[in-house]
Structures are given as C-alpha cells and as structure tokens.
Amino acid sequence: MRLRSTNDYSTAEYRRVIEVMQTFNDEETGIEQTAKRRAVRIVTEGTGKNTVTLVPMKSLSLEDFEFPFQNTTKIRDALKLQVMPFTAAGELEIFPVMLSKSGRGSSGIVWYVSPEELDVPDVSGKIWPSPLPLISGLSDYGGNGVTMWLDEENVSSILWQSNRPIMYRWKKYSNDAESRELSWYDAYCSTRELERGGNFVMNAANGDYSGEDFPEIVSESVKLCPWISGVNLSRTVLEGARDLERTLKMLTKVSIWLIVILSVILGAEFVNFLHVDGEVQKVRTRSESYYRETFDPSRTGRIANPVNLARDRIASLTGKSEEGHPLDEVLADLGEVFGQVSGITIDTIRYNADGIDCVGVAPDMTTALNFRKAWEDKANLVQVDNTQFVSGIGYRFDLRVRW
C-alpha cells in the first residue's frame, strides 16, 4: 500500500466559494427573506489528506516585508505596527509568509484581509486566494506574469515576478472584465518597468476549468513554490497564533518572576558564601602565621597545610623521627625516584617518623606530577601542594609523603 505525503496536492480535494441566493427565515421577525450567502462547491474530489478551499477575496492585498530577525511573533508584531495607522478604517487580519532567511534576517510577503473574508462555511483544511496555486501556468515565462481566476461573480488575479507575488487584485465579473484586467496589467508593468511575462487564466464559471487538469496544476505550483503549502488564510491559524502569543506572554511573566526570586536566593547564597569564605581565609591566615612564628620564620609564600606541617615538625623535634621508616631507606627511595624522573631540584627535605616533606622546583608541571607519581608505589599518601610558577625558575612545589 502506497502512502501519500501531506505535501502531495495532486490527490487533494479542492473546493471553491461562491455567492448564491438563499431563502431563510429571519430569527427576529420570522419573515422569509432572500439574500446572497456564501456557499462551498467541490471542484475536484480528492483521495489524499489535503483539503483546499479557493476563495476570491475582495479585500485581500499583499506587500513585501524584510526584518533583521526571524522570530514569527516579532514579525507579526512589527507588521501590526506598520498597519496601525490604517486600522482606523476597519480591522485587518495579518498572515505573514516567510520566503527567505539571510543571517539573522528574514524576508517574505504578508497578506492583509478583512475579518469578514474569513467567514467561509464548512471550512476545513487550508484557505488559499483563488489565483495563488496557478503559478505553474507561468513556468514558460520564468514565473513572470498574471494568474487569473474567473467565476460567476469574481475576477481575482495576482501579478508575479520570478515566482514571487507582488500584487493582488479583485474585480466584479463582467463579460469584458478579463481583457480589461489584462490591459491594466500591461500598462502597470510598462509604467513600473516590470517583466510582463505571460497570462494563465482559469475559468471556473459553471464548473468549466478550460480543459485543464486542475490538481496537477496545483501540485506543480506547490513544487515550484513550496512556501504555498504553508499559506492558510483561515480563522484557525489566527486563533492558533493568538493562543500562542497569550501563552508566550504568560510564560514570559512567570519567567520574569522566577528570575527575580532566583536572583534574590542567589544573592543571599552569594553573601553567605562570601562570609564563610572570609572566615575560612582568616583561619588559614592565622594558621600560617602561627606556623611561621613557631617553626619557620624565614618561610615566604602560602602554606597549603600548616597544621600537618606543624604536626610533622613536632614529631621530628620529639625524636620520633628515629622510629618507623629508617632514614637510610628514605634516602635509598629518594635516589631511586631521582633515577626515574630528571629535571627536579630539591631545596629542602624534612624527615620524621610519619614521612618526608620536600620543597623543590620542576621545569614544568608535568615533571612535578611525574615526581609525585614515582613516590606512589613507595608510600601510602603522596600529595603535591602549593604549586606556584616562578618566572625564570620553573614550578615551585611542596611534596608531602606519608608511609
């Protein structure tokens, strides 16, 4: 079984909107009245998933837009601001269609239409201006020219330039309306120095489609201009866009409140962190000061573990350094390590029963780490602390080894 794509318009169902005289009872007076009302007629019955209703809209107009952004909501808001001076004459609905993107910017066309035009009975699927899906009829003219839709009441047309619509017109149907409209386009293109191209006229009056295979024409048009598939001048699209805007506004407000609350919490935590860090620094500074005053007044720079160093010095001063790992074994281990790692210079070695502490210099950080790694098989604990780069000397480090 072959599945049809939702972009396959050769199997779509096509409908058209016409005005017919209908008789109805007035709800207030109960009197029978006759008036024109819109009705939908099927052009071709389809077998696919797409349904397209063609409407010869009277108030429809279009123009180009170009903005330095691509967000759909921002584009709609910018277009609303542009037409705001004209809305005093009546409401306008906006349907932007993005045709191209460049960097962060975008360009396209926007359809303007009065809300009354969207009152289409039994609407389902997409609503297109009647002459829109006829652009494939201008393929021999490079996408330049006029596509025109004729029916019992309407003459609607679009002027194209390089497969891009630049003008929409509507006229009431008359016997010579077609020729007069095409003559008008001749004069307009000549005045504006536009490519006149050719004409493609679809006569839908009384169900006559000029012998053309209408679904194939539309399908070829969508292949030629894929953006046509995204056009839908319906209330459903407007309501969806408005619901999205309301949702975004609500989420924006919630996000702002969350940001404010989280900022307050983060600020409080940061202040607390600064307080705790300050207390830690005070304790560390006092510990280093006590160590220097008691054991090593000549020592400069930071002392990574003054408590451990003080404990080791006390152990050596009390004679416990003679117990445990003998000095000759320590010196033998040290000679073996120096045989594995070259480039290390040892300035000071402190020995006690628990281990040794070395202050040395390495040409680079890798050598210092290799020196530490060479001791790992000979001791239970090996740490490199207080590593500092000294210009012209290398990396100065403290090595702590515990048995």
Short mmCIF file of C-alpha atoms in Angstrom, two decimals:
data_model
loop_
_atom_site.label_atom_id
_atom_site.label_comp_id
_atom_site.label_asym_id
_atom_site.label_seq_id
_atom_site.Cartn_x
_atom_site.Cartn_y
_atom_site.Cartn_z
CA MET A 1 0.00 0.00 0.00
CA ARG A 2 1.46 3.36 -1.02
CA LEU A 3 1.18 6.21 1.48
CA ARG A 4 0.58 9.71 0.17
CA SER A 5 2.58 12.62 1.54
CA THR A 6 0.68 15.51 3.11
CA ASN A 7 2.51 17.74 0.58
CA ASP A 8 1.11 15.79 -2.38
CA TYR A 9 -1.56 18.12 -3.80
CA SER A 10 -2.32 16.01 -6.85
CA THR A 11 -4.71 13.94 -4.68
CA ALA A 12 -6.16 16.81 -2.60
CA GLU A 13 -9.81 17.77 -2.53
CA TYR A 14 -10.41 21.24 -3.98
CA ARG A 15 -13.37 23.45 -3.17
CA ARG A 16 -14.38 26.93 -4.21
CA VAL A 17 -16.50 29.58 -2.53
CA ILE A 18 -19.31 31.24 -4.49
CA GLU A 19 -22.18 33.52 -3.55
CA VAL A 20 -25.68 32.12 -4.07
CA MET A 21 -29.16 33.38 -3.38
CA GLN A 22 -30.62 31.64 -0.34
CA THR A 23 -34.02 31.84 1.28
CA PHE A 24 -34.17 31.85 5.08
CA ASN A 25 -36.43 32.89 7.96
CA ASP A 26 -35.40 35.97 9.90
CA GLU A 27 -34.86 34.95 13.55
CA GLU A 28 -36.34 38.18 14.91
CA THR A 29 -39.34 38.72 12.62
CA GLY A 30 -39.90 35.18 11.37
CA ILE A 31 -40.41 36.59 7.87
CA GLU A 32 -38.97 34.66 4.97
CA GLN A 33 -36.17 36.60 3.25
CA THR A 34 -33.84 36.08 0.34
CA ALA A 35 -30.20 37.21 0.34
CA LYS A 36 -26.79 36.33 -1.04
CA ARG A 37 -24.77 33.98 1.09
CA ARG A 38 -21.51 32.16 0.65
CA ALA A 39 -21.56 28.51 -0.30
CA VAL A 40 -18.88 25.92 -0.96
CA ARG A 41 -18.75 23.85 -4.14
CA ILE A 42 -16.41 20.93 -4.76
CA VAL A 43 -14.05 21.46 -7.69
CA THR A 44 -12.43 18.02 -7.59
CA GLU A 45 -12.89 15.22 -5.09
CA GLY A 46 -9.60 14.05 -3.63
CA THR A 47 -8.22 10.86 -2.18
CA GLY A 48 -5.40 12.38 -0.14
CA LYS A 49 -5.19 14.09 3.24
CA ASN A 50 -5.24 17.70 1.97
CA THR A 51 -8.31 19.84 1.54
CA VAL A 52 -8.00 23.26 -0.09
CA THR A 53 -10.72 25.89 -0.35
CA LEU A 54 -10.17 28.58 -3.01
CA VAL A 55 -11.64 31.98 -2.14
CA PRO A 56 -11.70 35.00 -4.49
CA MET A 57 -11.22 37.52 -1.67
CA LYS A 58 -12.38 41.06 -2.37
CA SER A 59 -10.40 42.94 0.31
CA LEU A 60 -7.18 40.96 0.07
CA SER A 61 -3.89 42.79 -0.51
CA LEU A 62 -0.24 41.89 -0.15
CA GLU A 63 3.16 43.52 0.22
CA ASP A 64 6.78 42.58 0.84
CA PHE A 65 8.50 42.71 4.21
CA GLU A 66 12.11 42.48 5.36
CA PHE A 67 13.23 42.47 9.00
CA PRO A 68 16.55 41.90 10.83
CA PHE A 69 15.02 38.98 12.78
CA GLN A 70 13.32 35.65 12.06
CA ASN A 71 11.02 35.13 15.04
CA THR A 72 7.42 34.73 13.78
CA THR A 73 5.89 36.55 16.76
CA LYS A 74 8.25 39.52 16.31
CA ILE A 75 7.41 39.64 12.59
CA ARG A 76 3.66 39.73 13.33
CA ASP A 77 4.14 42.47 15.95
CA ALA A 78 6.23 44.57 13.55
CA LEU A 79 3.65 44.21 10.78
CA LYS A 80 0.85 45.20 13.17
CA LEU A 81 2.74 48.40 13.98
CA GLN A 82 3.12 49.15 10.27
CA VAL A 83 -0.60 48.91 9.52
CA MET A 84 -1.80 50.52 12.75
CA PRO A 85 -2.45 53.93 11.08
CA PHE A 86 -4.79 52.23 8.57
CA THR A 87 -6.85 50.20 11.06
CA ALA A 88 -9.00 53.26 11.82
CA ALA A 89 -10.88 52.43 8.62
CA GLY A 90 -11.55 48.86 9.81
CA GLU A 91 -9.92 45.77 11.19
CA LEU A 92 -7.24 43.90 9.26
CA GLU A 93 -6.04 40.36 9.75
CA ILE A 94 -2.36 39.64 9.09
CA PHE A 95 -0.91 36.48 7.54
CA PRO A 96 2.89 36.69 7.11
CA VAL A 97 4.71 34.18 4.89
CA MET A 98 8.49 33.92 5.25
CA LEU A 99 10.13 33.28 1.87
CA SER A 100 13.84 33.50 2.66
CA LYS A 101 16.35 33.82 5.51
CA SER A 102 19.73 35.53 5.45
CA GLY A 103 21.92 35.55 8.53
CA ARG A 104 19.63 36.69 11.34
CA GLY A 105 17.23 38.49 8.99
CA SER A 106 14.21 37.34 7.01
CA SER A 107 12.07 38.49 4.11
CA GLY A 108 8.75 37.47 2.66
CA ILE A 109 5.24 38.63 1.90
CA VAL A 110 2.28 39.46 4.11
CA TRP A 111 -1.39 39.07 3.25
CA TYR A 112 -3.83 41.66 4.64
CA VAL A 113 -7.52 40.81 4.66
CA SER A 114 -10.66 41.99 6.43
CA PRO A 115 -12.13 39.59 9.04
CA GLU A 116 -15.37 39.24 7.04
CA GLU A 117 -13.49 37.48 4.24
CA LEU A 118 -12.65 34.64 6.63
CA ASP A 119 -16.32 33.69 7.12
CA VAL A 120 -16.19 30.58 4.94
CA PRO A 121 -18.91 27.95 5.53
CA ASP A 122 -17.98 24.30 6.15
CA VAL A 123 -14.32 25.22 6.16
CA SER A 124 -11.71 22.51 6.70
CA GLY A 125 -8.10 22.27 5.61
CA LYS A 126 -6.45 25.32 4.05
CA ILE A 127 -7.85 28.51 2.55
CA TRP A 128 -5.99 29.98 -0.43
CA PRO A 129 -6.66 33.02 -2.61
CA SER A 130 -8.11 31.57 -5.80
CA PRO A 131 -5.33 32.60 -8.26
CA LEU A 132 -2.47 31.61 -5.88
CA PRO A 133 -1.98 27.93 -6.88
CA LEU A 134 -1.87 28.70 -10.62
CA ILE A 135 1.75 29.89 -10.80
CA SER A 136 2.88 26.71 -12.61
CA GLY A 137 1.00 28.07 -15.63
CA LEU A 138 3.70 30.74 -15.92
CA SER A 139 6.63 28.30 -16.00
CA ASP A 140 7.34 29.10 -19.65
CA TYR A 141 7.69 32.80 -18.73
CA GLY A 142 10.16 32.39 -15.85
CA GLY A 143 7.45 32.87 -13.23
CA ASN A 144 6.58 36.35 -14.58
CA GLY A 145 3.07 37.40 -15.47
CA VAL A 146 -0.53 37.17 -14.29
CA THR A 147 -2.54 34.27 -12.89
CA MET A 148 -6.28 34.93 -13.01
CA TRP A 149 -9.33 33.19 -11.59
CA LEU A 150 -12.77 33.73 -13.13
CA ASP A 151 -16.07 32.52 -11.75
CA GLU A 152 -19.72 33.57 -11.85
CA GLU A 153 -19.20 36.65 -9.66
CA ASN A 154 -15.47 37.36 -9.38
CA VAL A 155 -12.31 38.17 -11.28
CA SER A 156 -9.29 37.81 -8.96
CA SER A 157 -5.68 37.94 -10.11
CA ILE A 158 -2.07 38.02 -8.91
CA LEU A 159 0.92 39.66 -10.60
CA TRP A 160 4.10 37.57 -10.28
CA GLN A 161 7.77 38.41 -10.67
CA SER A 162 10.21 35.48 -10.69
CA ASN A 163 7.69 33.20 -8.92
CA ARG A 164 7.05 35.81 -6.22
CA PRO A 165 3.63 37.50 -5.90
CA ILE A 166 3.79 41.28 -5.79
CA MET A 167 0.15 42.35 -6.29
CA TYR A 168 -3.38 41.03 -5.82
CA ARG A 169 -6.50 42.50 -7.47
CA TRP A 170 -10.22 41.78 -7.43
CA LYS A 171 -12.99 42.94 -9.77
CA LYS A 172 -16.64 42.07 -10.14
CA TYR A 173 -17.20 39.73 -13.07
CA SER A 174 -18.37 41.14 -16.39
CA ASN A 175 -18.11 39.96 -19.98
CA ASP A 176 -15.04 42.08 -20.74
CA ALA A 177 -13.50 42.01 -17.23
CA GLU A 178 -10.76 39.59 -18.27
CA SER A 179 -9.49 41.68 -21.18
CA ARG A 180 -9.72 44.92 -19.21
CA GLU A 181 -7.74 43.47 -16.31
CA LEU A 182 -5.01 42.14 -18.57
CA SER A 183 -4.80 45.52 -20.34
CA TRP A 184 -4.45 47.19 -16.95
CA TYR A 185 -1.56 44.87 -16.07
CA ASP A 186 0.09 45.68 -19.43
CA ALA A 187 0.06 49.38 -18.60
CA TYR A 188 1.10 48.85 -14.98
CA CYS A 189 4.13 46.69 -15.84
CA SER A 190 5.19 49.13 -18.55
CA THR A 191 4.99 52.07 -16.15
CA ARG A 192 6.84 50.26 -13.36
CA GLU A 193 9.34 48.65 -15.74
CA LEU A 194 8.38 45.13 -14.62
CA GLU A 195 8.57 41.92 -16.59
CA ARG A 196 5.14 41.46 -18.12
CA GLY A 197 5.62 37.75 -18.83
CA GLY A 198 2.53 35.77 -19.76
CA ASN A 199 -1.02 35.05 -18.61
CA PHE A 200 -2.66 31.98 -17.15
CA VAL A 201 -6.43 32.24 -16.79
CA MET A 202 -8.59 29.66 -15.04
CA ASN A 203 -12.29 29.95 -15.88
CA ALA A 204 -14.26 28.25 -13.13
CA ALA A 205 -17.68 29.65 -14.13
CA ASN A 206 -20.32 26.93 -14.25
CA GLY A 207 -17.70 24.29 -13.48
CA ASP A 208 -15.68 24.95 -16.64
CA TYR A 209 -11.92 24.67 -15.98
CA SER A 210 -10.77 25.29 -19.54
CA GLY A 211 -9.98 21.64 -20.07
CA GLU A 212 -7.05 21.79 -17.61
CA ASP A 213 -6.11 19.06 -15.11
CA PHE A 214 -6.58 21.28 -12.09
CA PRO A 215 -5.00 19.04 -9.38
CA GLU A 216 -1.85 18.64 -11.48
CA ILE A 217 -1.61 22.41 -11.98
CA VAL A 218 -1.79 23.00 -8.23
CA SER A 219 0.63 20.18 -7.44
CA GLU A 220 3.20 21.59 -9.88
CA SER A 221 2.72 25.06 -8.38
CA VAL A 222 3.49 23.78 -4.88
CA LYS A 223 6.61 22.01 -6.17
CA LEU A 224 7.69 25.23 -7.87
CA CYS A 225 6.92 27.42 -4.82
CA PRO A 226 6.98 25.18 -1.70
CA TRP A 227 6.01 28.11 0.54
CA ILE A 228 2.47 27.99 -0.95
CA SER A 229 1.85 24.86 1.12
CA GLY A 230 2.27 26.95 4.29
CA VAL A 231 -0.33 29.57 3.28
CA ASN A 232 -3.61 29.30 5.17
CA LEU A 233 -5.82 32.40 5.41
CA SER A 234 -8.21 30.95 7.98
CA ARG A 235 -9.50 31.82 11.43
CA THR A 236 -7.99 28.61 12.75
CA VAL A 237 -4.49 29.92 12.02
CA LEU A 238 -5.28 33.29 13.61
CA GLU A 239 -6.69 31.71 16.75
CA GLY A 240 -3.67 29.40 17.00
CA ALA A 241 -1.29 32.36 16.63
CA ARG A 242 -3.20 34.36 19.26
CA ASP A 243 -3.26 31.44 21.67
CA LEU A 244 0.50 31.08 21.18
CA GLU A 245 1.03 34.79 21.84
CA ARG A 246 -1.05 34.63 25.03
CA THR A 247 0.85 31.55 26.19
CA LEU A 248 4.20 33.21 25.48
CA LYS A 249 3.18 36.37 27.35
CA MET A 250 2.07 34.32 30.35
CA LEU A 251 5.26 32.24 30.31
CA THR A 252 7.31 35.43 29.97
CA LYS A 253 5.68 36.89 33.10
CA VAL A 254 6.22 33.65 35.03
CA SER A 255 9.83 33.52 33.84
CA ILE A 256 10.45 37.11 34.98
CA TRP A 257 9.10 36.32 38.46
CA LEU A 258 11.19 33.16 38.65
CA ILE A 259 14.29 35.10 37.60
CA VAL A 260 13.60 37.71 40.31
CA ILE A 261 13.08 35.05 43.01
CA LEU A 262 16.13 33.04 41.93
CA SER A 263 18.21 36.23 41.81
CA VAL A 264 17.25 37.04 45.41
CA ILE A 265 18.08 33.48 46.53
CA LEU A 266 21.35 33.52 44.59
CA GLY A 267 22.26 36.90 46.05
CA ALA A 268 21.62 35.64 49.59
CA GLU A 269 23.68 32.50 48.96
CA PHE A 270 26.49 34.56 47.46
CA VAL A 271 26.57 36.86 50.50
CA ASN A 272 26.64 33.80 52.76
CA PHE A 273 29.45 32.30 50.66
CA LEU A 274 31.50 35.48 50.95
CA HIS A 275 31.03 35.47 54.74
CA VAL A 276 32.05 31.80 55.09
CA ASP A 277 34.96 32.21 52.69
CA GLY A 278 36.15 35.24 54.64
CA GLU A 279 36.08 33.28 57.90
CA VAL A 280 37.98 30.40 56.28
CA GLN A 281 40.62 32.80 54.95
CA LYS A 282 41.02 34.33 58.41
CA VAL A 283 41.56 30.88 59.99
CA ARG A 284 44.00 29.91 57.25
CA THR A 285 45.94 33.16 57.60
CA ARG A 286 46.17 32.75 61.40
CA SER A 287 47.32 29.12 61.00
CA GLU A 288 50.06 30.12 58.54
CA SER A 289 51.12 32.96 60.83
CA TYR A 290 51.33 30.64 63.86
CA TYR A 291 53.38 28.10 61.88
CA ARG A 292 55.89 30.72 60.69
CA GLU A 293 56.26 32.25 64.16
CA THR A 294 56.77 28.84 65.80
CA PHE A 295 58.71 26.74 63.28
CA ASP A 296 59.89 28.60 60.18
CA PRO A 297 60.12 32.43 60.38
CA SER A 298 62.07 32.65 57.10
CA ARG A 299 59.43 30.87 55.02
CA THR A 300 57.54 33.05 52.48
CA GLY A 301 54.52 32.45 50.28
CA ARG A 302 51.41 30.44 51.01
CA ILE A 303 51.48 27.36 53.23
CA ALA A 304 48.97 24.80 52.00
CA ASN A 305 48.74 22.61 55.14
CA PRO A 306 50.21 24.45 58.14
CA VAL A 307 48.56 22.05 60.66
CA ASN A 308 50.06 18.95 59.04
CA LEU A 309 53.44 20.61 58.73
CA ALA A 310 53.34 21.65 62.38
CA ARG A 311 52.49 18.10 63.43
CA ASP A 312 55.42 16.76 61.39
CA ARG A 313 57.83 19.29 62.91
CA ILE A 314 56.67 18.41 66.43
CA ALA A 315 57.18 14.72 65.69
CA SER A 316 60.74 15.37 64.49
CA LEU A 317 61.54 17.56 67.50
CA THR A 318 60.34 14.92 69.96
CA GLY A 319 62.68 12.30 68.47
CA LYS A 320 60.00 10.15 66.90
CA SER A 321 61.72 10.57 63.57
CA GLU A 322 64.07 7.81 64.52
CA GLU A 323 61.21 5.34 64.61
CA GLY A 324 59.34 3.76 61.71
CA HIS A 325 60.82 4.16 58.20
CA PRO A 326 64.64 4.42 58.66
CA LEU A 327 66.48 7.36 57.15
CA ASP A 328 68.71 5.16 55.02
CA GLU A 329 65.64 3.61 53.38
CA VAL A 330 64.22 7.06 52.73
CA LEU A 331 67.45 8.15 51.08
CA ALA A 332 67.51 4.95 49.02
CA ASP A 333 63.94 5.58 47.86
CA LEU A 334 64.81 9.17 47.07
CA GLY A 335 67.78 8.10 44.93
CA GLU A 336 65.60 5.60 43.06
CA VAL A 337 62.96 8.24 42.37
CA PHE A 338 65.61 10.66 41.10
CA GLY A 339 66.73 7.94 38.72
CA GLN A 340 63.21 7.77 37.24
CA VAL A 341 62.49 11.50 36.98
CA SER A 342 65.05 14.01 35.77
CA GLY A 343 64.97 17.79 35.98
CA ILE A 344 63.86 18.00 39.63
CA THR A 345 65.76 20.21 42.09
CA ILE A 346 65.13 19.67 45.84
CA ASP A 347 65.73 22.71 48.06
CA THR A 348 64.58 21.34 51.43
CA ILE A 349 63.79 17.89 52.84
CA ARG A 350 62.16 17.40 56.26
CA TYR A 351 62.12 13.87 57.69
CA ASN A 352 60.15 12.34 60.56
CA ALA A 353 58.62 9.01 61.53
CA ASP A 354 55.48 9.68 59.52
CA GLY A 355 57.17 10.63 56.28
CA ILE A 356 59.08 13.39 54.49
CA ASP A 357 58.26 16.86 53.19
CA CYS A 358 60.15 18.25 50.21
CA VAL A 359 60.26 21.75 48.76
CA GLY A 360 61.55 21.65 45.19
CA VAL A 361 61.48 23.09 41.69
CA ALA A 362 60.45 21.42 38.40
CA PRO A 363 60.90 22.81 34.88
CA ASP A 364 57.19 22.19 34.14
CA MET A 365 54.04 20.91 35.75
CA THR A 366 54.28 17.51 34.05
CA THR A 367 57.66 16.81 35.63
CA ALA A 368 56.31 17.72 39.08
CA LEU A 369 53.39 15.32 38.61
CA ASN A 370 55.73 12.56 37.40
CA PHE A 371 57.87 13.09 40.52
CA ARG A 372 54.77 12.64 42.68
CA LYS A 373 53.70 9.53 40.71
CA ALA A 374 57.16 7.94 41.22
CA TRP A 375 56.58 8.07 45.01
CA GLU A 376 53.11 6.49 44.90
CA ASP A 377 54.44 2.91 44.91
CA LYS A 378 56.62 3.62 47.96
CA ALA A 379 54.16 5.35 50.30
CA ASN A 380 50.52 5.33 51.39
CA LEU A 381 49.94 9.02 50.77
CA VAL A 382 51.61 11.36 48.29
CA GLN A 383 50.42 14.96 47.80
CA VAL A 384 51.71 17.92 45.81
CA ASP A 385 50.66 21.22 47.39
CA ASN A 386 51.27 24.92 46.96
CA THR A 387 52.36 24.72 43.31
CA GLN A 388 53.46 28.14 42.02
CA PHE A 389 55.07 29.24 38.77
CA VAL A 390 58.15 31.40 39.36
CA SER A 391 59.46 33.26 36.31
CA GLY A 392 62.99 32.20 35.39
CA ILE A 393 62.97 29.23 37.78
CA GLY A 394 60.00 26.99 36.95
CA TYR A 395 57.27 25.41 39.04
CA ARG A 396 57.92 25.52 42.77
CA PHE A 397 56.05 22.82 44.73
CA ASP A 398 55.69 21.14 48.14
CA LEU A 399 55.72 17.32 48.15
CA ARG A 400 54.22 15.51 51.15
CA VAL A 401 54.95 11.77 51.53
CA ARG A 402 53.44 9.63 54.30
CA TRP A 403 54.25 5.95 54.92
#
